mmCIF file of C-alpha atoms in Angstrom:
data_model
loop_
_atom_site.group_PDB
_atom_site.id
_atom_site.type_symbol
_atom_site.label_atom_id
_atom_site.label_comp_id
_atom_site.label_asym_id
_atom_site.label_seq_id
_atom_site.Cartn_x
_atom_site.Cartn_y
_atom_site.Cartn_z
ATOM 1 C CA MET A 22 -5.400 -3.481 42.514
ATOM 2 C CA PRO A 23 -5.990 -2.767 46.208
ATOM 3 C CA GLN A 24 -6.282 0.853 47.170
ATOM 4 C CA SER A 25 -4.289 2.425 49.995
ATOM 5 C CA LEU A 26 -6.240 3.155 53.119
ATOM 6 C CA PRO A 27 -6.604 6.910 52.700
ATOM 7 C CA GLU A 28 -8.013 6.457 49.184
ATOM 8 C CA SER A 29 -10.383 3.685 50.204
ATOM 9 C CA LEU A 30 -11.446 5.071 53.585
ATOM 10 C CA PRO A 31 -14.464 7.089 52.300
ATOM 11 C CA GLU A 32 -15.628 4.007 50.418
ATOM 12 C CA GLN A 33 -15.304 1.874 53.544
ATOM 13 C CA HIS A 34 -17.260 4.500 55.524
ATOM 14 C CA ALA A 35 -19.952 4.607 52.805
ATOM 15 C CA ALA A 36 -20.201 0.786 52.846
ATOM 16 C CA ALA A 37 -20.612 0.813 56.641
ATOM 17 C CA LEU A 38 -23.329 3.463 56.304
ATOM 18 C CA ARG A 39 -25.147 1.372 53.704
ATOM 19 C CA LEU A 40 -24.897 -1.709 55.957
ATOM 20 C CA PHE A 41 -26.324 0.131 58.936
ATOM 21 C CA GLY A 42 -28.975 1.734 56.763
ATOM 22 C CA GLU A 43 -30.168 -1.680 55.575
ATOM 23 C CA ARG A 44 -30.611 -2.680 59.238
ATOM 24 C CA VAL A 45 -32.440 0.582 60.061
ATOM 25 C CA ARG A 46 -34.882 -0.077 57.165
ATOM 26 C CA ALA A 47 -35.489 -3.595 58.584
ATOM 27 C CA VAL A 48 -36.817 -2.192 61.872
ATOM 28 C CA ALA A 49 -40.554 -2.952 62.121
ATOM 29 C CA ASP A 50 -42.895 -0.334 63.628
ATOM 30 C CA GLY A 51 -43.234 -2.272 66.854
ATOM 31 C CA GLN A 52 -39.470 -2.846 67.298
ATOM 32 C CA TRP A 53 -38.206 0.642 68.140
ATOM 33 C CA ALA A 54 -38.534 0.013 71.903
ATOM 34 C CA ALA A 55 -36.918 -3.462 71.712
ATOM 35 C CA PRO A 56 -33.730 -4.189 73.690
ATOM 36 C CA THR A 57 -30.375 -4.420 71.945
ATOM 37 C CA PRO A 58 -27.068 -6.145 72.830
ATOM 38 C CA CYS A 59 -26.057 -2.684 74.169
ATOM 39 C CA SER A 60 -27.785 -3.253 77.524
ATOM 40 C CA GLU A 61 -28.581 0.394 78.170
ATOM 41 C CA TRP A 62 -30.135 1.033 74.700
ATOM 42 C CA THR A 63 -33.352 0.259 72.884
ATOM 43 C CA VAL A 64 -33.391 -0.022 69.096
ATOM 44 C CA ARG A 65 -34.405 3.648 68.917
ATOM 45 C CA ASP A 66 -31.544 4.662 71.298
ATOM 46 C CA LEU A 67 -29.009 2.712 69.215
ATOM 47 C CA VAL A 68 -30.183 4.270 65.925
ATOM 48 C CA ASN A 69 -30.229 7.673 67.560
ATOM 49 C CA HIS A 70 -26.636 7.167 68.744
ATOM 50 C CA VAL A 71 -25.296 6.149 65.314
ATOM 51 C CA THR A 72 -27.308 8.910 63.608
ATOM 52 C CA GLY A 73 -25.847 11.418 66.025
ATOM 53 C CA GLU A 74 -22.307 10.167 65.382
ATOM 54 C CA GLN A 75 -22.772 10.822 61.656
ATOM 55 C CA LEU A 76 -24.339 14.258 62.265
ATOM 56 C CA TRP A 77 -21.191 15.339 64.141
ATOM 57 C CA THR A 78 -19.140 15.068 60.959
ATOM 58 C CA VAL A 79 -20.497 18.243 59.381
ATOM 59 C CA PRO A 80 -19.608 20.611 62.197
ATOM 60 C CA LEU A 81 -16.301 18.865 62.913
ATOM 61 C CA VAL A 82 -15.007 18.020 59.447
ATOM 62 C CA THR A 83 -16.743 20.490 57.149
ATOM 63 C CA GLU A 84 -17.116 23.538 59.420
ATOM 64 C CA GLY A 85 -13.952 23.056 61.453
ATOM 65 C CA ARG A 86 -15.721 23.465 64.784
ATOM 66 C CA THR A 87 -14.520 21.594 67.884
ATOM 67 C CA ALA A 88 -16.625 19.238 69.996
ATOM 68 C CA ALA A 89 -16.611 21.851 72.727
ATOM 69 C CA GLU A 90 -17.983 24.454 70.318
ATOM 70 C CA VAL A 91 -20.724 22.111 69.137
ATOM 71 C CA GLY A 92 -21.567 21.349 72.775
ATOM 72 C CA ASP A 93 -24.971 19.731 73.199
ATOM 73 C CA GLU A 94 -26.440 20.844 69.846
ATOM 74 C CA LEU A 95 -26.582 17.175 68.773
ATOM 75 C CA SER A 96 -27.844 15.640 71.963
ATOM 76 C CA GLY A 97 -31.311 14.250 72.769
ATOM 77 C CA ASP A 98 -33.694 12.803 70.252
ATOM 78 C CA LEU A 99 -32.381 13.275 66.695
ATOM 79 C CA LEU A 100 -34.771 10.861 65.026
ATOM 80 C CA GLY A 101 -38.131 12.655 65.489
ATOM 81 C CA GLU A 102 -41.174 11.162 63.799
ATOM 82 C CA ASP A 103 -39.140 9.746 60.895
ATOM 83 C CA PRO A 104 -36.202 7.659 62.225
ATOM 84 C CA VAL A 105 -35.411 6.172 58.832
ATOM 85 C CA GLY A 106 -35.434 9.556 57.115
ATOM 86 C CA ALA A 107 -33.336 11.088 59.928
ATOM 87 C CA TRP A 108 -30.776 8.272 59.550
ATOM 88 C CA GLU A 109 -30.638 8.684 55.773
ATOM 89 C CA ARG A 110 -30.103 12.422 55.960
ATOM 90 C CA ALA A 111 -27.321 11.999 58.583
ATOM 91 C CA ALA A 112 -25.634 9.259 56.570
ATOM 92 C CA ALA A 113 -25.716 11.381 53.359
ATOM 93 C CA ALA A 114 -24.265 14.383 55.170
ATOM 94 C CA ALA A 115 -21.459 12.326 56.772
ATOM 95 C CA ARG A 116 -20.636 10.625 53.453
ATOM 96 C CA ALA A 117 -20.382 14.004 51.750
ATOM 97 C CA ALA A 118 -18.235 15.465 54.579
ATOM 98 C CA PHE A 119 -15.596 12.721 54.363
ATOM 99 C CA ALA A 120 -15.637 12.579 50.571
ATOM 100 C CA ALA A 121 -14.902 16.275 50.130
ATOM 101 C CA PRO A 122 -11.505 17.077 48.670
ATOM 102 C CA GLY A 123 -8.906 17.335 51.437
ATOM 103 C CA ALA A 124 -11.371 16.279 54.180
ATOM 104 C CA LEU A 125 -9.322 13.359 55.433
ATOM 105 C CA GLU A 126 -6.196 15.486 55.808
ATOM 106 C CA ARG A 127 -7.895 17.926 58.148
ATOM 107 C CA THR A 128 -7.591 17.866 61.920
ATOM 108 C CA VAL A 129 -10.802 17.623 63.896
ATOM 109 C CA GLY A 130 -11.287 18.772 67.514
ATOM 110 C CA LEU A 131 -12.824 15.761 69.252
ATOM 111 C CA SER A 132 -13.678 15.548 72.937
ATOM 112 C CA TYR A 133 -10.350 13.818 73.595
ATOM 113 C CA GLY A 134 -8.283 16.282 71.538
ATOM 114 C CA PRO A 135 -7.161 17.056 68.034
ATOM 115 C CA THR A 136 -7.362 14.025 65.709
ATOM 116 C CA ARG A 137 -6.734 13.449 62.039
ATOM 117 C CA ALA A 138 -10.006 13.327 60.148
ATOM 118 C CA ALA A 139 -8.963 10.073 58.566
ATOM 119 C CA ALA A 140 -8.664 8.477 62.005
ATOM 120 C CA TYR A 141 -12.011 9.903 62.986
ATOM 121 C CA CYS A 142 -13.571 8.440 59.824
ATOM 122 C CA ALA A 143 -12.047 5.028 60.504
ATOM 123 C CA GLU A 144 -13.385 5.135 64.087
ATOM 124 C CA LEU A 145 -16.881 5.993 62.891
ATOM 125 C CA THR A 146 -16.706 3.260 60.206
ATOM 126 C CA ALA A 147 -15.806 0.508 62.740
ATOM 127 C CA ASP A 148 -18.407 1.754 65.195
ATOM 128 C CA CYS A 149 -21.105 1.750 62.471
ATOM 129 C CA VAL A 150 -20.174 -1.864 61.482
ATOM 130 C CA VAL A 151 -20.419 -3.210 65.037
ATOM 131 C CA HIS A 152 -23.653 -1.337 65.694
ATOM 132 C CA ALA A 153 -25.091 -2.807 62.483
ATOM 133 C CA TRP A 154 -24.567 -6.197 64.119
ATOM 134 C CA ASP A 155 -26.220 -4.943 67.344
ATOM 135 C CA LEU A 156 -29.182 -3.640 65.398
ATOM 136 C CA ALA A 157 -29.534 -6.825 63.347
ATOM 137 C CA ARG A 158 -29.509 -8.895 66.530
ATOM 138 C CA ALA A 159 -32.147 -6.647 68.114
ATOM 139 C CA VAL A 160 -34.628 -6.840 65.215
ATOM 140 C CA GLY A 161 -33.951 -10.405 64.059
ATOM 141 C CA ALA A 162 -32.268 -9.406 60.777
ATOM 142 C CA ASP A 163 -29.271 -11.053 59.162
ATOM 143 C CA ASP A 164 -26.317 -10.397 61.538
ATOM 144 C CA ARG A 165 -23.588 -11.560 59.187
ATOM 145 C CA LEU A 166 -21.211 -8.693 58.422
ATOM 146 C CA PRO A 167 -19.352 -8.211 55.147
ATOM 147 C CA ALA A 168 -15.839 -9.718 55.433
ATOM 148 C CA GLY A 169 -14.085 -6.600 54.158
ATOM 149 C CA LEU A 170 -15.792 -4.363 56.729
ATOM 150 C CA VAL A 171 -14.997 -6.887 59.504
ATOM 151 C CA GLU A 172 -11.307 -6.932 58.561
ATOM 152 C CA PHE A 173 -11.235 -3.123 58.380
ATOM 153 C CA SER A 174 -12.927 -2.893 61.791
ATOM 154 C CA LEU A 175 -10.570 -5.429 63.397
ATOM 155 C CA LYS A 176 -7.570 -3.475 62.203
ATOM 156 C CA GLU A 177 -9.119 -0.259 63.557
ATOM 157 C CA VAL A 178 -10.180 -1.635 67.000
ATOM 158 C CA MET A 179 -7.230 -3.937 67.867
ATOM 159 C CA PRO A 180 -4.739 -1.216 68.876
ATOM 160 C CA TYR A 181 -6.997 0.232 71.511
ATOM 161 C CA ALA A 182 -9.344 -2.677 72.321
ATOM 162 C CA ASP A 183 -7.822 -3.202 75.818
ATOM 163 C CA GLY A 184 -8.748 0.337 76.851
ATOM 164 C CA LEU A 185 -12.364 0.251 75.672
ATOM 165 C CA ALA A 186 -13.762 -1.596 78.665
ATOM 166 C CA ALA A 187 -11.966 0.860 81.005
ATOM 167 C CA SER A 188 -13.852 3.738 79.326
ATOM 168 C CA GLY A 189 -17.111 2.357 80.686
ATOM 169 C CA LEU A 190 -18.685 2.462 77.269
ATOM 170 C CA PHE A 191 -17.941 -1.111 76.306
ATOM 171 C CA ASP A 192 -18.172 -4.518 77.967
ATOM 172 C CA ALA A 193 -14.928 -6.314 78.774
ATOM 173 C CA PRO A 194 -13.447 -8.343 75.869
ATOM 174 C CA LEU A 195 -14.500 -11.969 75.742
ATOM 175 C CA GLU A 196 -12.201 -14.917 75.309
ATOM 176 C CA VAL A 197 -12.007 -15.843 71.575
ATOM 177 C CA PRO A 198 -12.465 -19.526 70.811
ATOM 178 C CA ALA A 199 -9.608 -21.197 68.904
ATOM 179 C CA GLY A 200 -10.187 -21.005 65.125
ATOM 180 C CA ALA A 201 -12.812 -18.225 65.454
ATOM 181 C CA ASP A 202 -13.651 -16.324 62.300
ATOM 182 C CA ALA A 203 -12.935 -12.612 61.991
ATOM 183 C CA GLN A 204 -16.477 -11.504 62.871
ATOM 184 C CA THR A 205 -16.399 -13.528 66.099
ATOM 185 C CA ARG A 206 -13.004 -12.073 66.942
ATOM 186 C CA LEU A 207 -14.214 -8.506 66.334
ATOM 187 C CA LEU A 208 -17.348 -8.970 68.382
ATOM 188 C CA ALA A 209 -15.407 -10.597 71.259
ATOM 189 C CA LEU A 210 -12.951 -7.701 71.395
ATOM 190 C CA LEU A 211 -15.944 -5.486 72.031
ATOM 191 C CA GLY A 212 -17.554 -7.717 74.645
ATOM 192 C CA ARG A 213 -20.145 -9.271 72.293
ATOM 193 C CA ARG A 214 -20.797 -12.948 71.765
ATOM 194 C CA GLY A 215 -21.586 -13.648 68.148
#
């Protein structure tokens, strides 16, 4: 029996973390400075970004602090000498933060205002899925994404996809070829050609 979104959201997030983690573990020693589909980022920059996103969950969701209160505590290099270990610790902390009883019902203070923790978790999940594709492309790993995570991410991104390019953080959406699969549609919404 399918679960409702709030009940399945921590599992979706955990699955996205596992997917990204598989790609992080596929990075060879000489690939950390390689370019990624995110034109401004190397592999290390990309992994640092997604690691940082997960680290934010503890102060925001667990501790109830706002983004303004956290400030720049989680900026800069978060990977240190052990990027894989840093990722795994951040992923475990984020998974625990969202799985805690009542966590998804909380309100978190993001940079753009108060947001339901469930919406924040969904946003991080979709971002992790798309960045798993970016990382796979950068290091030559399998870039196929699990169908369930692609569908979840499409549902998450579609309502605000038009505004993403205007934020300056994403490339403009690409035209989707007729009959394109869900992964191609998701990537095109975010300015990526699969």
